[in-house]
Amino acid sequence: MDNHFTVTIHDDNGVKQFNVHKFIKKAFLYTGLFLLSIVLIAAGTILYLNASVDKLQSKKNEVAQAYKEMLRQNQALQKEMKSTTHSLLAKEKELDELSDSLSQIETLIGLKPLATESLAERVNMTMLSSSHRATLLELIPSGSL
């Protein structure tokens, strides 16, 4: 019994004796179970968080791929827009040259070019005037007959 320490408590209900080595064994057992449960909970939490990180990483990769695809489409659209802009500028230049040529033709046949009328109306007026003048010139005797 030298290895045992006995604690005796007297109260109204009687006398209680506690062997310290049994109490320490129980304390170590409960502490060990508590630490084991903490380790198991921590391991479960780590595994859950690791799985969540893997899912987020895969979603991040998908978003990155979608972003790259959008960038590629954006570059293609910008190229197409530049091409369309260049084409539009070339057509505008051609239209200005055509308008200048039409103004010269209107001046030659005796019409006053009006800036308020559309180009199509100006062409129609010029065409009618030219056809009328050609008919008129055919009907006028030239003296060679």
mmCIF file of C-alpha atoms in Angstrom:
data_model
loop_
_atom_site.group_PDB
_atom_site.id
_atom_site.type_symbol
_atom_site.label_atom_id
_atom_site.label_comp_id
_atom_site.label_asym_id
_atom_site.label_seq_id
_atom_site.Cartn_x
_atom_site.Cartn_y
_atom_site.Cartn_z
ATOM 1 C CA MET A 1 0.000 0.000 0.000
ATOM 2 C CA ASP A 2 2.977 2.289 -0.124
ATOM 3 C CA ASN A 3 2.186 3.123 -3.738
ATOM 4 C CA HIS A 4 -1.296 4.299 -2.843
ATOM 5 C CA PHE A 5 -2.400 7.578 -1.373
ATOM 6 C CA THR A 6 -5.781 7.468 0.258
ATOM 7 C CA VAL A 7 -7.906 10.552 0.779
ATOM 8 C CA THR A 8 -10.592 10.236 3.448
ATOM 9 C CA ILE A 9 -13.525 12.628 3.597
ATOM 10 C CA HIS A 10 -15.924 12.736 6.547
ATOM 11 C CA ASP A 11 -19.372 14.227 6.077
ATOM 12 C CA ASP A 12 -22.951 13.736 7.273
ATOM 13 C CA ASN A 13 -23.515 10.810 4.935
ATOM 14 C CA GLY A 14 -20.546 8.893 6.161
ATOM 15 C CA VAL A 15 -16.922 8.432 5.338
ATOM 16 C CA LYS A 16 -15.618 8.308 1.800
ATOM 17 C CA GLN A 17 -12.191 7.179 0.811
ATOM 18 C CA PHE A 18 -10.503 7.795 -2.501
ATOM 19 C CA ASN A 19 -7.429 6.103 -3.798
ATOM 20 C CA VAL A 20 -5.439 8.682 -5.706
ATOM 21 C CA HIS A 21 -3.971 6.261 -8.231
ATOM 22 C CA LYS A 22 -7.464 5.187 -9.449
ATOM 23 C CA PHE A 23 -8.506 8.823 -9.692
ATOM 24 C CA ILE A 24 -5.400 9.653 -11.717
ATOM 25 C CA LYS A 25 -6.045 6.669 -13.998
ATOM 26 C CA LYS A 26 -9.558 7.913 -14.672
ATOM 27 C CA ALA A 27 -8.302 11.457 -15.214
ATOM 28 C CA PHE A 28 -5.727 10.237 -17.740
ATOM 29 C CA LEU A 29 -8.349 8.056 -19.434
ATOM 30 C CA TYR A 30 -10.807 10.956 -19.777
ATOM 31 C CA THR A 31 -8.060 13.310 -20.890
ATOM 32 C CA GLY A 32 -6.890 10.763 -23.476
ATOM 33 C CA LEU A 33 -10.444 10.260 -24.768
ATOM 34 C CA PHE A 34 -10.912 14.020 -24.952
ATOM 35 C CA LEU A 35 -7.646 14.483 -26.874
ATOM 36 C CA LEU A 36 -8.498 11.574 -29.193
ATOM 37 C CA SER A 37 -11.910 13.083 -29.935
ATOM 38 C CA ILE A 38 -10.243 16.476 -30.609
ATOM 39 C CA VAL A 39 -7.787 14.786 -33.023
ATOM 40 C CA LEU A 40 -10.606 12.930 -34.813
ATOM 41 C CA ILE A 41 -12.699 16.090 -35.124
ATOM 42 C CA ALA A 42 -9.658 18.019 -36.392
ATOM 43 C CA ALA A 43 -8.866 15.286 -38.946
ATOM 44 C CA GLY A 44 -12.479 15.245 -40.157
ATOM 45 C CA THR A 45 -12.494 19.032 -40.437
ATOM 46 C CA ILE A 46 -9.203 19.014 -42.364
ATOM 47 C CA LEU A 47 -10.504 16.365 -44.782
ATOM 48 C CA TYR A 48 -13.734 18.314 -45.321
ATOM 49 C CA LEU A 49 -11.878 21.579 -45.907
ATOM 50 C CA ASN A 50 -9.442 19.850 -48.264
ATOM 51 C CA ALA A 51 -12.349 18.492 -50.322
ATOM 52 C CA SER A 52 -13.897 21.977 -50.372
ATOM 53 C CA VAL A 53 -10.612 23.478 -51.556
ATOM 54 C CA ASP A 54 -10.401 20.899 -54.345
ATOM 55 C CA LYS A 55 -13.933 21.766 -55.497
ATOM 56 C CA LEU A 56 -13.122 25.476 -55.418
ATOM 57 C CA GLN A 57 -9.917 24.858 -57.360
ATOM 58 C CA SER A 58 -11.803 22.992 -60.076
ATOM 59 C CA LYS A 59 -14.378 25.800 -60.257
ATOM 60 C CA LYS A 60 -11.536 28.330 -60.436
ATOM 61 C CA ASN A 61 -10.005 26.406 -63.343
ATOM 62 C CA GLU A 62 -13.362 26.342 -65.149
ATOM 63 C CA VAL A 63 -13.781 30.082 -64.655
ATOM 64 C CA ALA A 64 -10.227 30.679 -65.898
ATOM 65 C CA GLN A 65 -10.948 28.628 -69.034
ATOM 66 C CA ALA A 66 -14.179 30.541 -69.617
ATOM 67 C CA TYR A 67 -12.291 33.816 -69.135
ATOM 68 C CA LYS A 68 -9.654 32.784 -71.689
ATOM 69 C CA GLU A 69 -12.401 31.835 -74.148
ATOM 70 C CA MET A 70 -14.096 35.203 -73.627
ATOM 71 C CA LEU A 71 -10.791 36.993 -74.178
ATOM 72 C CA ARG A 72 -10.296 35.069 -77.418
ATOM 73 C CA GLN A 73 -13.816 35.935 -78.571
ATOM 74 C CA ASN A 74 -13.293 39.559 -77.566
ATOM 75 C CA GLN A 75 -10.088 39.759 -79.613
ATOM 76 C CA ALA A 76 -11.852 38.219 -82.608
ATOM 77 C CA LEU A 77 -14.696 40.711 -82.279
ATOM 78 C CA GLN A 78 -12.254 43.604 -81.984
ATOM 79 C CA LYS A 79 -10.473 42.442 -85.161
ATOM 80 C CA GLU A 80 -13.818 42.207 -86.932
ATOM 81 C CA MET A 81 -14.791 45.643 -85.637
ATOM 82 C CA LYS A 82 -11.517 47.159 -86.924
ATOM 83 C CA SER A 83 -12.059 45.511 -90.287
ATOM 84 C CA THR A 84 -15.624 46.819 -90.432
ATOM 85 C CA THR A 85 -14.461 50.292 -89.438
ATOM 86 C CA HIS A 86 -11.821 50.309 -92.193
ATOM 87 C CA SER A 87 -14.399 49.087 -94.698
ATOM 88 C CA LEU A 88 -16.847 51.756 -93.561
ATOM 89 C CA LEU A 89 -14.215 54.483 -93.904
ATOM 90 C CA ALA A 90 -13.352 53.251 -97.409
ATOM 91 C CA LYS A 91 -17.041 53.246 -98.389
ATOM 92 C CA GLU A 92 -17.458 56.732 -96.940
ATOM 93 C CA LYS A 93 -14.488 57.939 -98.990
ATOM 94 C CA GLU A 94 -15.951 56.343 -102.130
ATOM 95 C CA LEU A 95 -19.306 57.973 -101.395
ATOM 96 C CA ASP A 96 -17.659 61.384 -101.027
ATOM 97 C CA GLU A 97 -15.853 60.889 -104.361
ATOM 98 C CA LEU A 98 -19.112 59.789 -105.979
ATOM 99 C CA SER A 99 -20.894 62.833 -104.572
ATOM 100 C CA ASP A 100 -18.157 65.110 -105.953
ATOM 101 C CA SER A 101 -18.396 63.422 -109.373
ATOM 102 C CA LEU A 102 -22.173 63.780 -109.328
ATOM 103 C CA SER A 103 -21.804 67.467 -108.486
ATOM 104 C CA GLN A 104 -19.534 67.885 -111.498
ATOM 105 C CA ILE A 105 -22.012 66.070 -113.753
ATOM 106 C CA GLU A 106 -24.877 68.217 -112.411
ATOM 107 C CA THR A 107 -22.851 71.333 -113.167
ATOM 108 C CA LEU A 108 -22.132 70.086 -116.716
ATOM 109 C CA ILE A 109 -25.790 69.451 -117.532
ATOM 110 C CA GLY A 110 -26.927 72.691 -115.967
ATOM 111 C CA LEU A 111 -28.419 71.597 -112.661
ATOM 112 C CA LYS A 112 -27.584 73.274 -109.417
ATOM 113 C CA PRO A 113 -26.286 70.729 -106.865
ATOM 114 C CA LEU A 114 -28.398 70.933 -103.722
ATOM 115 C CA ALA A 115 -26.805 69.700 -100.504
ATOM 116 C CA THR A 116 -30.201 69.224 -98.847
ATOM 117 C CA GLU A 117 -31.285 66.452 -101.231
ATOM 118 C CA SER A 118 -30.160 62.903 -100.799
ATOM 119 C CA LEU A 119 -27.666 61.323 -103.137
ATOM 120 C CA ALA A 120 -30.305 58.990 -104.599
ATOM 121 C CA GLU A 121 -32.618 61.925 -105.431
ATOM 122 C CA ARG A 122 -29.734 63.801 -107.036
ATOM 123 C CA VAL A 123 -28.854 60.750 -109.173
ATOM 124 C CA ASN A 124 -32.500 60.350 -110.256
ATOM 125 C CA MET A 125 -32.748 64.020 -111.218
ATOM 126 C CA THR A 126 -29.480 63.835 -113.143
ATOM 127 C CA MET A 127 -30.528 60.660 -114.911
ATOM 128 C CA LEU A 128 -33.880 62.110 -115.950
ATOM 129 C CA SER A 129 -32.308 65.310 -117.149
ATOM 130 C CA SER A 130 -29.687 63.421 -119.127
ATOM 131 C CA SER A 131 -32.251 61.197 -120.803
ATOM 132 C CA HIS A 132 -34.458 64.215 -121.620
ATOM 133 C CA ARG A 133 -31.525 66.086 -123.076
ATOM 134 C CA ALA A 134 -30.490 63.080 -125.164
ATOM 135 C CA THR A 135 -34.037 62.775 -126.532
ATOM 136 C CA LEU A 136 -34.179 66.468 -127.199
ATOM 137 C CA LEU A 137 -30.851 66.392 -129.028
ATOM 138 C CA GLU A 138 -32.081 63.516 -131.217
ATOM 139 C CA LEU A 139 -35.209 65.412 -132.177
ATOM 140 C CA ILE A 140 -33.382 68.618 -133.140
ATOM 141 C CA PRO A 141 -32.282 68.548 -136.736
ATOM 142 C CA SER A 142 -28.556 68.873 -137.046
ATOM 143 C CA GLY A 143 -28.570 69.817 -140.725
ATOM 144 C CA SER A 144 -26.727 66.775 -141.929
ATOM 145 C CA LEU A 145 -29.801 65.213 -143.541
#
